[in-house]
Amino acid sequence: MGTNRLVGDKLVISLAYCLIGLFALVCLYPLILTLSVSFSAEQEVTRNGYSILPQSPTIDTYKYIFVNSGAKILKSYGVTIFITVVGTISALLITSMISFAISIKKLRYRNIIAFISNFTIIFSAGLIPWYMVSVNYYGLKNSILALIIPSVFSVWNMFLMRTFFASISPSMYEAAEIDGANYFTIYVKIALPLSKTALLTVGLMYALNYWNDWWNALIFINEKDLFPLQYYLYSILSNVNAISSGRIPTGASGSITLPAETVKMAVTVITIGPIIFLYPYIQKYFVHGIMAGAIKE
């Protein structure tokens, strides 16, 4: 009986590994395809379509991007890294403080605060009023703050963190209050240390949002020195597509054949590269239990 159960367990585990491995390959396939096409010759991609293996392997597409815009891409990288780091830290600070506050049942009007926050998800004033307020009253036109402030607070992330804070044992807060701690001390010394998993999860969401954002740059930024990476590469891709499609007169592009298809994949590789290398180092923190080492009721 025990032997049969052991064999059955091994079969289930083997099947689970096979399914997870298959799912991983399905998820990995688009990334491999993107990388392959970015190192392929434009003529071969146009003639034969996309392939899992590079066709006539070359780095001409990357040369085209970096030779023509290498210094500007590096500057855009700097802008993107700055707004990602500063924006993520600021967003985590604001979101965690509000979430902790409304998770405290003793807070007066906490339900009203939650309702007002939730109201902004359902109803909004629209793009034009938002733009006018941001530019005329907040002065966000052509400012680095225009790439940070509009995304510094997410109601969805706030409710996510509030649920987590609310799951922490109230007895821990009560014990701290008996010892003379105020709520700010409880927030810093108890709530945040027990919330590393939630902070990393929400922080990753904010970081990805800042890293991938190009909309705020499109709306607020005209100075090229303030272009984030995503928006700058988007402008390169738009110019290549415009020339290749003939919307720009032939004389403007001469007899040069631009890598219209491969440049799309190269731009994708350039933008997602740092995130791919960073994610494995962050992922290990997600395997820990949400309340590891804490008191539960």
PDB file of C-alpha atoms in Angstrom:
ATOM      1  CA  MET A   1       0.000   0.000   0.000  1.00  0.00           C
ATOM      2  CA  GLY A   2       2.795   2.368   0.965  1.00  0.00           C
ATOM      3  CA  THR A   3       4.747   1.494  -2.204  1.00  0.00           C
ATOM      4  CA  ASN A   4       1.738   2.182  -4.440  1.00  0.00           C
ATOM      5  CA  ARG A   5       1.194   5.535  -2.754  1.00  0.00           C
ATOM      6  CA  LEU A   6       4.871   6.429  -3.224  1.00  0.00           C
ATOM      7  CA  VAL A   7       4.711   5.557  -6.936  1.00  0.00           C
ATOM      8  CA  GLY A   8       1.493   7.565  -7.303  1.00  0.00           C
ATOM      9  CA  ASP A   9       3.078  10.573  -5.641  1.00  0.00           C
ATOM     10  CA  LYS A  10       6.073  10.393  -7.973  1.00  0.00           C
ATOM     11  CA  LEU A  11       3.791  10.211 -11.010  1.00  0.00           C
ATOM     12  CA  VAL A  12       1.814  13.257  -9.860  1.00  0.00           C
ATOM     13  CA  ILE A  13       5.017  15.194  -9.181  1.00  0.00           C
ATOM     14  CA  SER A  14       6.465  14.197 -12.578  1.00  0.00           C
ATOM     15  CA  LEU A  15       3.257  15.230 -14.342  1.00  0.00           C
ATOM     16  CA  ALA A  16       3.258  18.554 -12.500  1.00  0.00           C
ATOM     17  CA  TYR A  17       6.869  19.210 -13.540  1.00  0.00           C
ATOM     18  CA  CYS A  18       6.055  18.358 -17.158  1.00  0.00           C
ATOM     19  CA  LEU A  19       3.050  20.695 -17.231  1.00  0.00           C
ATOM     20  CA  ILE A  20       4.973  23.528 -15.570  1.00  0.00           C
ATOM     21  CA  GLY A  21       7.904  22.997 -17.942  1.00  0.00           C
ATOM     22  CA  LEU A  22       5.584  23.041 -20.958  1.00  0.00           C
ATOM     23  CA  PHE A  23       3.918  26.214 -19.715  1.00  0.00           C
ATOM     24  CA  ALA A  24       7.353  27.807 -19.198  1.00  0.00           C
ATOM     25  CA  LEU A  25       8.340  26.957 -22.777  1.00  0.00           C
ATOM     26  CA  VAL A  26       5.113  28.468 -24.099  1.00  0.00           C
ATOM     27  CA  CYS A  27       5.857  31.673 -22.173  1.00  0.00           C
ATOM     28  CA  LEU A  28       9.506  31.662 -23.268  1.00  0.00           C
ATOM     29  CA  TYR A  29       8.771  31.147 -26.963  1.00  0.00           C
ATOM     30  CA  PRO A  30       7.770  34.782 -27.757  1.00  0.00           C
ATOM     31  CA  LEU A  31      10.898  36.066 -26.012  1.00  0.00           C
ATOM     32  CA  ILE A  32      13.170  33.726 -27.966  1.00  0.00           C
ATOM     33  CA  LEU A  33      11.370  34.646 -31.195  1.00  0.00           C
ATOM     34  CA  THR A  34      11.824  38.359 -30.453  1.00  0.00           C
ATOM     35  CA  LEU A  35      15.532  37.912 -29.738  1.00  0.00           C
ATOM     36  CA  SER A  36      16.005  35.812 -32.878  1.00  0.00           C
ATOM     37  CA  VAL A  37      14.306  38.291 -35.199  1.00  0.00           C
ATOM     38  CA  SER A  38      16.268  41.206 -33.734  1.00  0.00           C
ATOM     39  CA  PHE A  39      19.512  39.497 -34.847  1.00  0.00           C
ATOM     40  CA  SER A  40      18.160  38.523 -38.284  1.00  0.00           C
ATOM     41  CA  ALA A  41      18.681  40.286 -41.587  1.00  0.00           C
ATOM     42  CA  GLU A  42      15.779  42.524 -42.563  1.00  0.00           C
ATOM     43  CA  GLN A  43      15.570  41.072 -46.091  1.00  0.00           C
ATOM     44  CA  GLU A  44      15.306  37.511 -44.788  1.00  0.00           C
ATOM     45  CA  VAL A  45      12.580  38.417 -42.288  1.00  0.00           C
ATOM     46  CA  THR A  46      10.627  40.219 -45.007  1.00  0.00           C
ATOM     47  CA  ARG A  47      10.973  37.253 -47.364  1.00  0.00           C
ATOM     48  CA  ASN A  48      10.488  34.315 -44.981  1.00  0.00           C
ATOM     49  CA  GLY A  49       8.707  35.759 -41.960  1.00  0.00           C
ATOM     50  CA  TYR A  50       9.675  35.275 -38.320  1.00  0.00           C
ATOM     51  CA  SER A  51      11.797  32.293 -37.280  1.00  0.00           C
ATOM     52  CA  ILE A  52      12.872  30.796 -33.972  1.00  0.00           C
ATOM     53  CA  LEU A  53      16.474  30.808 -35.255  1.00  0.00           C
ATOM     54  CA  PRO A  54      18.201  33.956 -36.594  1.00  0.00           C
ATOM     55  CA  GLN A  55      18.134  34.216 -40.383  1.00  0.00           C
ATOM     56  CA  SER A  56      21.474  35.406 -41.755  1.00  0.00           C
ATOM     57  CA  PRO A  57      22.568  36.501 -38.258  1.00  0.00           C
ATOM     58  CA  THR A  58      23.673  40.117 -38.057  1.00  0.00           C
ATOM     59  CA  ILE A  59      23.819  43.023 -35.625  1.00  0.00           C
ATOM     60  CA  ASP A  60      23.037  45.636 -38.280  1.00  0.00           C
ATOM     61  CA  THR A  61      19.768  46.572 -36.592  1.00  0.00           C
ATOM     62  CA  TYR A  62      21.489  47.278 -33.283  1.00  0.00           C
ATOM     63  CA  LYS A  63      24.197  49.201 -35.128  1.00  0.00           C
ATOM     64  CA  TYR A  64      21.528  51.305 -36.799  1.00  0.00           C
ATOM     65  CA  ILE A  65      19.888  52.114 -33.455  1.00  0.00           C
ATOM     66  CA  PHE A  66      23.022  52.780 -31.416  1.00  0.00           C
ATOM     67  CA  VAL A  67      25.181  54.432 -34.076  1.00  0.00           C
ATOM     68  CA  ASN A  68      22.485  56.948 -34.948  1.00  0.00           C
ATOM     69  CA  SER A  69      21.129  57.452 -31.422  1.00  0.00           C
ATOM     70  CA  GLY A  70      23.554  55.786 -28.995  1.00  0.00           C
ATOM     71  CA  ALA A  71      24.252  58.828 -26.787  1.00  0.00           C
ATOM     72  CA  LYS A  72      20.577  59.796 -26.677  1.00  0.00           C
ATOM     73  CA  ILE A  73      19.557  56.237 -25.779  1.00  0.00           C
ATOM     74  CA  LEU A  74      22.022  56.229 -22.877  1.00  0.00           C
ATOM     75  CA  LYS A  75      20.638  59.557 -21.684  1.00  0.00           C
ATOM     76  CA  SER A  76      17.102  58.175 -21.971  1.00  0.00           C
ATOM     77  CA  TYR A  77      18.220  55.156 -19.954  1.00  0.00           C
ATOM     78  CA  GLY A  78      19.417  57.544 -17.245  1.00  0.00           C
ATOM     79  CA  VAL A  79      16.080  59.375 -17.220  1.00  0.00           C
ATOM     80  CA  THR A  80      14.148  56.103 -17.039  1.00  0.00           C
ATOM     81  CA  ILE A  81      16.303  54.692 -14.240  1.00  0.00           C
ATOM     82  CA  PHE A  82      15.932  57.930 -12.263  1.00  0.00           C
ATOM     83  CA  ILE A  83      12.151  58.127 -12.545  1.00  0.00           C
ATOM     84  CA  THR A  84      11.816  54.392 -11.850  1.00  0.00           C
ATOM     85  CA  VAL A  85      13.878  54.528  -8.647  1.00  0.00           C
ATOM     86  CA  VAL A  86      12.542  57.836  -7.311  1.00  0.00           C
ATOM     87  CA  GLY A  87       8.980  57.145  -8.449  1.00  0.00           C
ATOM     88  CA  THR A  88       8.872  53.630  -6.971  1.00  0.00           C
ATOM     89  CA  ILE A  89      10.247  54.754  -3.593  1.00  0.00           C
ATOM     90  CA  SER A  90       7.862  57.720  -3.450  1.00  0.00           C
ATOM     91  CA  ALA A  91       4.891  55.616  -4.535  1.00  0.00           C
ATOM     92  CA  LEU A  92       5.649  52.913  -1.960  1.00  0.00           C
ATOM     93  CA  LEU A  93       5.959  55.491   0.815  1.00  0.00           C
ATOM     94  CA  ILE A  94       2.683  57.227  -0.028  1.00  0.00           C
ATOM     95  CA  THR A  95       0.743  54.043  -0.762  1.00  0.00           C
ATOM     96  CA  SER A  96       1.919  52.203   2.352  1.00  0.00           C
ATOM     97  CA  MET A  97       1.170  55.143   4.655  1.00  0.00           C
ATOM     98  CA  ILE A  98      -2.371  55.591   3.336  1.00  0.00           C
ATOM     99  CA  SER A  99      -2.974  51.824   3.327  1.00  0.00           C
ATOM    100  CA  PHE A 100      -1.776  51.467   6.910  1.00  0.00           C
ATOM    101  CA  ALA A 101      -3.908  54.402   8.052  1.00  0.00           C
ATOM    102  CA  ILE A 102      -7.179  53.121   6.619  1.00  0.00           C
ATOM    103  CA  SER A 103      -6.448  49.596   7.878  1.00  0.00           C
ATOM    104  CA  ILE A 104      -6.685  50.896  11.450  1.00  0.00           C
ATOM    105  CA  LYS A 105     -10.276  50.457  12.589  1.00  0.00           C
ATOM    106  CA  LYS A 106      -9.960  53.282  15.116  1.00  0.00           C
ATOM    107  CA  LEU A 107      -9.274  55.846  12.383  1.00  0.00           C
ATOM    108  CA  ARG A 108     -12.159  58.267  12.081  1.00  0.00           C
ATOM    109  CA  TYR A 109     -13.652  58.640   8.585  1.00  0.00           C
ATOM    110  CA  ARG A 110     -11.520  55.806   7.204  1.00  0.00           C
ATOM    111  CA  ASN A 111     -14.472  54.466   5.223  1.00  0.00           C
ATOM    112  CA  ILE A 112     -15.042  57.902   3.701  1.00  0.00           C
ATOM    113  CA  ILE A 113     -11.372  58.077   2.675  1.00  0.00           C
ATOM    114  CA  ALA A 114     -11.651  54.618   1.125  1.00  0.00           C
ATOM    115  CA  PHE A 115     -14.864  55.595  -0.692  1.00  0.00           C
ATOM    116  CA  ILE A 116     -13.325  58.768  -2.139  1.00  0.00           C
ATOM    117  CA  SER A 117     -10.304  56.791  -3.319  1.00  0.00           C
ATOM    118  CA  ASN A 118     -12.502  54.131  -4.903  1.00  0.00           C
ATOM    119  CA  PHE A 119     -14.649  56.812  -6.533  1.00  0.00           C
ATOM    120  CA  THR A 120     -11.659  57.960  -8.616  1.00  0.00           C
ATOM    121  CA  ILE A 121     -11.417  54.485 -10.156  1.00  0.00           C
ATOM    122  CA  ILE A 122     -15.028  54.520 -11.342  1.00  0.00           C
ATOM    123  CA  PHE A 123     -15.286  58.169 -12.403  1.00  0.00           C
ATOM    124  CA  SER A 124     -12.687  60.563 -13.766  1.00  0.00           C
ATOM    125  CA  ALA A 125     -12.780  64.112 -15.098  1.00  0.00           C
ATOM    126  CA  GLY A 126     -11.284  63.110 -18.440  1.00  0.00           C
ATOM    127  CA  LEU A 127      -8.043  63.754 -20.269  1.00  0.00           C
ATOM    128  CA  ILE A 128      -8.443  67.469 -21.040  1.00  0.00           C
ATOM    129  CA  PRO A 129      -9.287  68.641 -17.466  1.00  0.00           C
ATOM    130  CA  TRP A 130      -6.524  66.379 -16.124  1.00  0.00           C
ATOM    131  CA  TYR A 131      -4.028  67.924 -18.550  1.00  0.00           C
ATOM    132  CA  MET A 132      -5.104  71.491 -17.782  1.00  0.00           C
ATOM    133  CA  VAL A 133      -4.847  70.975 -14.017  1.00  0.00           C
ATOM    134  CA  SER A 134      -1.476  69.243 -14.332  1.00  0.00           C
ATOM    135  CA  VAL A 135       0.028  71.952 -16.542  1.00  0.00           C
ATOM    136  CA  ASN A 136      -1.645  75.150 -15.337  1.00  0.00           C
ATOM    137  CA  TYR A 137      -1.786  74.460 -11.606  1.00  0.00           C
ATOM    138  CA  TYR A 138       0.950  71.886 -10.965  1.00  0.00           C
ATOM    139  CA  GLY A 139       3.436  73.170 -13.555  1.00  0.00           C
ATOM    140  CA  LEU A 140       4.287  69.737 -14.910  1.00  0.00           C
ATOM    141  CA  LYS A 141       5.049  70.806 -18.467  1.00  0.00           C
ATOM    142  CA  ASN A 142       8.599  69.825 -19.512  1.00  0.00           C
ATOM    143  CA  SER A 143       9.511  68.802 -15.974  1.00  0.00           C
ATOM    144  CA  ILE A 144      10.998  65.563 -14.680  1.00  0.00           C
ATOM    145  CA  LEU A 145       8.226  65.590 -12.073  1.00  0.00           C
ATOM    146  CA  ALA A 146       5.728  65.138 -14.912  1.00  0.00           C
ATOM    147  CA  LEU A 147       7.116  61.627 -15.349  1.00  0.00           C
ATOM    148  CA  ILE A 148       6.800  60.814 -11.621  1.00  0.00           C
ATOM    149  CA  ILE A 149       3.829  62.554  -9.980  1.00  0.00           C
ATOM    150  CA  PRO A 150       0.963  61.350 -12.257  1.00  0.00           C
ATOM    151  CA  SER A 151       1.798  57.704 -11.460  1.00  0.00           C
ATOM    152  CA  VAL A 152       2.854  58.086  -7.846  1.00  0.00           C
ATOM    153  CA  PHE A 153      -0.351  56.689  -6.374  1.00  0.00           C
ATOM    154  CA  SER A 154      -2.512  53.752  -7.430  1.00  0.00           C
ATOM    155  CA  VAL A 155      -5.814  53.134  -5.680  1.00  0.00           C
ATOM    156  CA  TRP A 156      -5.695  49.471  -6.674  1.00  0.00           C
ATOM    157  CA  ASN A 157      -2.284  49.035  -5.031  1.00  0.00           C
ATOM    158  CA  MET A 158      -3.512  50.958  -2.004  1.00  0.00           C
ATOM    159  CA  PHE A 159      -6.432  48.570  -1.459  1.00  0.00           C
ATOM    160  CA  LEU A 160      -4.086  45.616  -2.002  1.00  0.00           C
ATOM    161  CA  MET A 161      -1.756  46.819   0.735  1.00  0.00           C
ATOM    162  CA  ARG A 162      -4.646  47.767   3.005  1.00  0.00           C
ATOM    163  CA  THR A 163      -5.885  44.177   2.869  1.00  0.00           C
ATOM    164  CA  PHE A 164      -2.430  42.976   3.813  1.00  0.00           C
ATOM    165  CA  PHE A 165      -2.050  45.417   6.722  1.00  0.00           C
ATOM    166  CA  ALA A 166      -5.511  44.469   7.965  1.00  0.00           C
ATOM    167  CA  SER A 167      -4.440  40.809   8.129  1.00  0.00           C
ATOM    168  CA  ILE A 168      -1.689  41.569  10.641  1.00  0.00           C
ATOM    169  CA  SER A 169      -2.664  40.557  14.149  1.00  0.00           C
ATOM    170  CA  PRO A 170      -4.210  43.515  16.047  1.00  0.00           C
ATOM    171  CA  SER A 171      -2.652  42.156  19.237  1.00  0.00           C
ATOM    172  CA  MET A 172       0.750  43.215  17.953  1.00  0.00           C
ATOM    173  CA  TYR A 173      -0.429  46.808  17.576  1.00  0.00           C
ATOM    174  CA  GLU A 174      -2.118  46.710  20.970  1.00  0.00           C
ATOM    175  CA  ALA A 175       1.055  45.430  22.624  1.00  0.00           C
ATOM    176  CA  ALA A 176       3.033  48.236  21.040  1.00  0.00           C
ATOM    177  CA  GLU A 177       0.468  50.810  22.208  1.00  0.00           C
ATOM    178  CA  ILE A 178       0.730  49.489  25.773  1.00  0.00           C
ATOM    179  CA  ASP A 179       4.506  49.993  25.555  1.00  0.00           C
ATOM    180  CA  GLY A 180       3.895  53.631  24.594  1.00  0.00           C
ATOM    181  CA  ALA A 181       4.372  53.469  20.830  1.00  0.00           C
ATOM    182  CA  ASN A 182       2.384  55.853  18.638  1.00  0.00           C
ATOM    183  CA  TYR A 183       0.973  54.844  15.266  1.00  0.00           C
ATOM    184  CA  PHE A 184       3.927  56.205  13.297  1.00  0.00           C
ATOM    185  CA  THR A 185       6.266  54.057  15.381  1.00  0.00           C
ATOM    186  CA  ILE A 186       3.992  51.055  14.865  1.00  0.00           C
ATOM    187  CA  TYR A 187       3.980  51.731  11.123  1.00  0.00           C
ATOM    188  CA  VAL A 188       7.785  51.967  10.899  1.00  0.00           C
ATOM    189  CA  LYS A 189       8.856  49.282  13.367  1.00  0.00           C
ATOM    190  CA  ILE A 190       6.053  46.713  13.115  1.00  0.00           C
ATOM    191  CA  ALA A 191       3.891  47.104  10.022  1.00  0.00           C
ATOM    192  CA  LEU A 192       6.627  47.675   7.432  1.00  0.00           C
ATOM    193  CA  PRO A 193       9.008  44.914   8.620  1.00  0.00           C
ATOM    194  CA  LEU A 194       6.114  42.419   8.492  1.00  0.00           C
ATOM    195  CA  SER A 195       5.082  43.640   5.041  1.00  0.00           C
ATOM    196  CA  LYS A 196       8.216  42.988   2.992  1.00  0.00           C
ATOM    197  CA  THR A 197       6.400  40.614   0.654  1.00  0.00           C
ATOM    198  CA  ALA A 198       3.577  43.095   0.021  1.00  0.00           C
ATOM    199  CA  LEU A 199       6.035  45.969  -0.396  1.00  0.00           C
ATOM    200  CA  LEU A 200       8.089  44.013  -2.925  1.00  0.00           C
ATOM    201  CA  THR A 201       4.983  42.959  -4.852  1.00  0.00           C
ATOM    202  CA  VAL A 202       3.502  46.441  -5.031  1.00  0.00           C
ATOM    203  CA  GLY A 203       6.949  47.957  -5.579  1.00  0.00           C
ATOM    204  CA  LEU A 204       7.499  45.697  -8.576  1.00  0.00           C
ATOM    205  CA  MET A 205       4.153  46.819 -10.014  1.00  0.00           C
ATOM    206  CA  TYR A 206       5.125  50.465  -9.611  1.00  0.00           C
ATOM    207  CA  ALA A 207       8.613  49.889 -11.007  1.00  0.00           C
ATOM    208  CA  LEU A 208       7.280  48.133 -14.113  1.00  0.00           C
ATOM    209  CA  ASN A 209       4.741  50.908 -14.598  1.00  0.00           C
ATOM    210  CA  TYR A 210       7.426  53.609 -14.442  1.00  0.00           C
ATOM    211  CA  TRP A 211       9.841  51.650 -16.600  1.00  0.00           C
ATOM    212  CA  ASN A 212       7.279  51.001 -19.348  1.00  0.00           C
ATOM    213  CA  ASP A 213       5.590  54.402 -19.229  1.00  0.00           C
ATOM    214  CA  TRP A 214       5.678  56.558 -22.345  1.00  0.00           C
ATOM    215  CA  TRP A 215       2.257  58.179 -22.091  1.00  0.00           C
ATOM    216  CA  ASN A 216       3.259  60.898 -19.620  1.00  0.00           C
ATOM    217  CA  ALA A 217       6.226  61.820 -21.813  1.00  0.00           C
ATOM    218  CA  LEU A 218       3.935  62.053 -24.845  1.00  0.00           C
ATOM    219  CA  ILE A 219       1.557  64.360 -22.978  1.00  0.00           C
ATOM    220  CA  PHE A 220       3.921  66.590 -21.014  1.00  0.00           C
ATOM    221  CA  ILE A 221       7.461  66.446 -22.465  1.00  0.00           C
ATOM    222  CA  ASN A 222       8.796  68.300 -25.513  1.00  0.00           C
ATOM    223  CA  GLU A 223      12.471  68.494 -24.557  1.00  0.00           C
ATOM    224  CA  LYS A 224      14.418  65.511 -25.895  1.00  0.00           C
ATOM    225  CA  ASP A 225      16.777  65.546 -22.915  1.00  0.00           C
ATOM    226  CA  LEU A 226      13.834  64.516 -20.723  1.00  0.00           C
ATOM    227  CA  PHE A 227      12.614  61.694 -22.960  1.00  0.00           C
ATOM    228  CA  PRO A 228      12.461  58.371 -21.074  1.00  0.00           C
ATOM    229  CA  LEU A 229      13.727  55.265 -22.815  1.00  0.00           C
ATOM    230  CA  GLN A 230      10.340  53.898 -23.836  1.00  0.00           C
ATOM    231  CA  TYR A 231       9.202  57.125 -25.464  1.00  0.00           C
ATOM    232  CA  TYR A 232      12.513  57.736 -27.220  1.00  0.00           C
ATOM    233  CA  LEU A 233      12.563  54.245 -28.721  1.00  0.00           C
ATOM    234  CA  TYR A 234       8.898  54.666 -29.608  1.00  0.00           C
ATOM    235  CA  SER A 235       9.840  57.792 -31.581  1.00  0.00           C
ATOM    236  CA  ILE A 236      12.615  55.880 -33.391  1.00  0.00           C
ATOM    237  CA  LEU A 237      10.196  53.115 -34.293  1.00  0.00           C
ATOM    238  CA  SER A 238       7.593  55.636 -35.486  1.00  0.00           C
ATOM    239  CA  ASN A 239      10.164  57.361 -37.725  1.00  0.00           C
ATOM    240  CA  VAL A 240      11.322  54.060 -39.222  1.00  0.00           C
ATOM    241  CA  ASN A 241       7.735  52.972 -39.913  1.00  0.00           C
ATOM    242  CA  ALA A 242       6.903  56.359 -41.431  1.00  0.00           C
ATOM    243  CA  ILE A 243       9.879  56.231 -43.814  1.00  0.00           C
ATOM    244  CA  SER A 244       9.321  52.575 -44.719  1.00  0.00           C
ATOM    245  CA  SER A 245       5.629  53.087 -45.415  1.00  0.00           C
ATOM    246  CA  GLY A 246       6.266  56.012 -47.745  1.00  0.00           C
ATOM    247  CA  ARG A 247       4.526  58.651 -45.620  1.00  0.00           C
ATOM    248  CA  ILE A 248       7.815  60.566 -45.795  1.00  0.00           C
ATOM    249  CA  PRO A 249       8.907  61.474 -49.383  1.00  0.00           C
ATOM    250  CA  THR A 250      11.398  59.112 -50.990  1.00  0.00           C
ATOM    251  CA  GLY A 251      14.028  61.818 -51.248  1.00  0.00           C
ATOM    252  CA  ALA A 252      14.125  62.126 -47.489  1.00  0.00           C
ATOM    253  CA  SER A 253      15.252  58.547 -47.001  1.00  0.00           C
ATOM    254  CA  GLY A 254      17.351  58.161 -50.165  1.00  0.00           C
ATOM    255  CA  SER A 255      18.175  54.641 -51.249  1.00  0.00           C
ATOM    256  CA  ILE A 256      18.684  53.306 -47.690  1.00  0.00           C
ATOM    257  CA  THR A 257      16.671  50.252 -46.718  1.00  0.00           C
ATOM    258  CA  LEU A 258      15.663  50.659 -43.097  1.00  0.00           C
ATOM    259  CA  PRO A 259      15.168  47.607 -40.828  1.00  0.00           C
ATOM    260  CA  ALA A 260      11.459  48.151 -40.236  1.00  0.00           C
ATOM    261  CA  GLU A 261      10.629  44.681 -38.909  1.00  0.00           C
ATOM    262  CA  THR A 262      13.810  43.820 -37.040  1.00  0.00           C
ATOM    263  CA  VAL A 263      13.965  47.225 -35.376  1.00  0.00           C
ATOM    264  CA  LYS A 264      10.656  46.484 -33.654  1.00  0.00           C
ATOM    265  CA  MET A 265      12.162  43.411 -32.026  1.00  0.00           C
ATOM    266  CA  ALA A 266      15.463  45.128 -31.239  1.00  0.00           C
ATOM    267  CA  VAL A 267      13.623  47.960 -29.497  1.00  0.00           C
ATOM    268  CA  THR A 268      11.712  45.380 -27.462  1.00  0.00           C
ATOM    269  CA  VAL A 269      14.933  43.636 -26.415  1.00  0.00           C
ATOM    270  CA  ILE A 270      16.565  46.939 -25.427  1.00  0.00           C
ATOM    271  CA  THR A 271      13.625  47.995 -23.267  1.00  0.00           C
ATOM    272  CA  ILE A 272      12.930  44.729 -21.463  1.00  0.00           C
ATOM    273  CA  GLY A 273      16.554  43.638 -21.023  1.00  0.00           C
ATOM    274  CA  PRO A 274      17.236  45.253 -17.617  1.00  0.00           C
ATOM    275  CA  ILE A 275      13.921  44.049 -16.188  1.00  0.00           C
ATOM    276  CA  ILE A 276      14.611  40.465 -17.272  1.00  0.00           C
ATOM    277  CA  PHE A 277      17.981  40.481 -15.498  1.00  0.00           C
ATOM    278  CA  LEU A 278      16.598  42.204 -12.406  1.00  0.00           C
ATOM    279  CA  TYR A 279      13.509  40.054 -11.901  1.00  0.00           C
ATOM    280  CA  PRO A 280      15.280  36.796 -10.854  1.00  0.00           C
ATOM    281  CA  TYR A 281      16.935  38.648  -7.970  1.00  0.00           C
ATOM    282  CA  ILE A 282      13.586  39.988  -6.765  1.00  0.00           C
ATOM    283  CA  GLN A 283      11.619  36.781  -7.319  1.00  0.00           C
ATOM    284  CA  LYS A 284      13.260  34.961  -4.401  1.00  0.00           C
ATOM    285  CA  TYR A 285      11.545  37.292  -1.940  1.00  0.00           C
ATOM    286  CA  PHE A 286       8.111  36.188  -3.135  1.00  0.00           C
ATOM    287  CA  VAL A 287       8.558  32.601  -1.975  1.00  0.00           C
ATOM    288  CA  HIS A 288       8.542  33.636   1.674  1.00  0.00           C
ATOM    289  CA  GLY A 289       5.272  33.457   3.568  1.00  0.00           C
ATOM    290  CA  ILE A 290       3.375  36.678   3.933  1.00  0.00           C
ATOM    291  CA  MET A 291       3.449  36.451   7.707  1.00  0.00           C
ATOM    292  CA  ALA A 292       6.613  34.390   8.187  1.00  0.00           C
ATOM    293  CA  GLY A 293       7.732  34.677  11.773  1.00  0.00           C
ATOM    294  CA  ALA A 294       4.799  36.836  12.861  1.00  0.00           C
ATOM    295  CA  ILE A 295       1.991  36.080  15.305  1.00  0.00           C
ATOM    296  CA  LYS A 296      -1.237  34.906  13.696  1.00  0.00           C
ATOM    297  CA  GLU A 297      -4.696  34.653  15.129  1.00  0.00           C
TER     298      GLU A 297
END
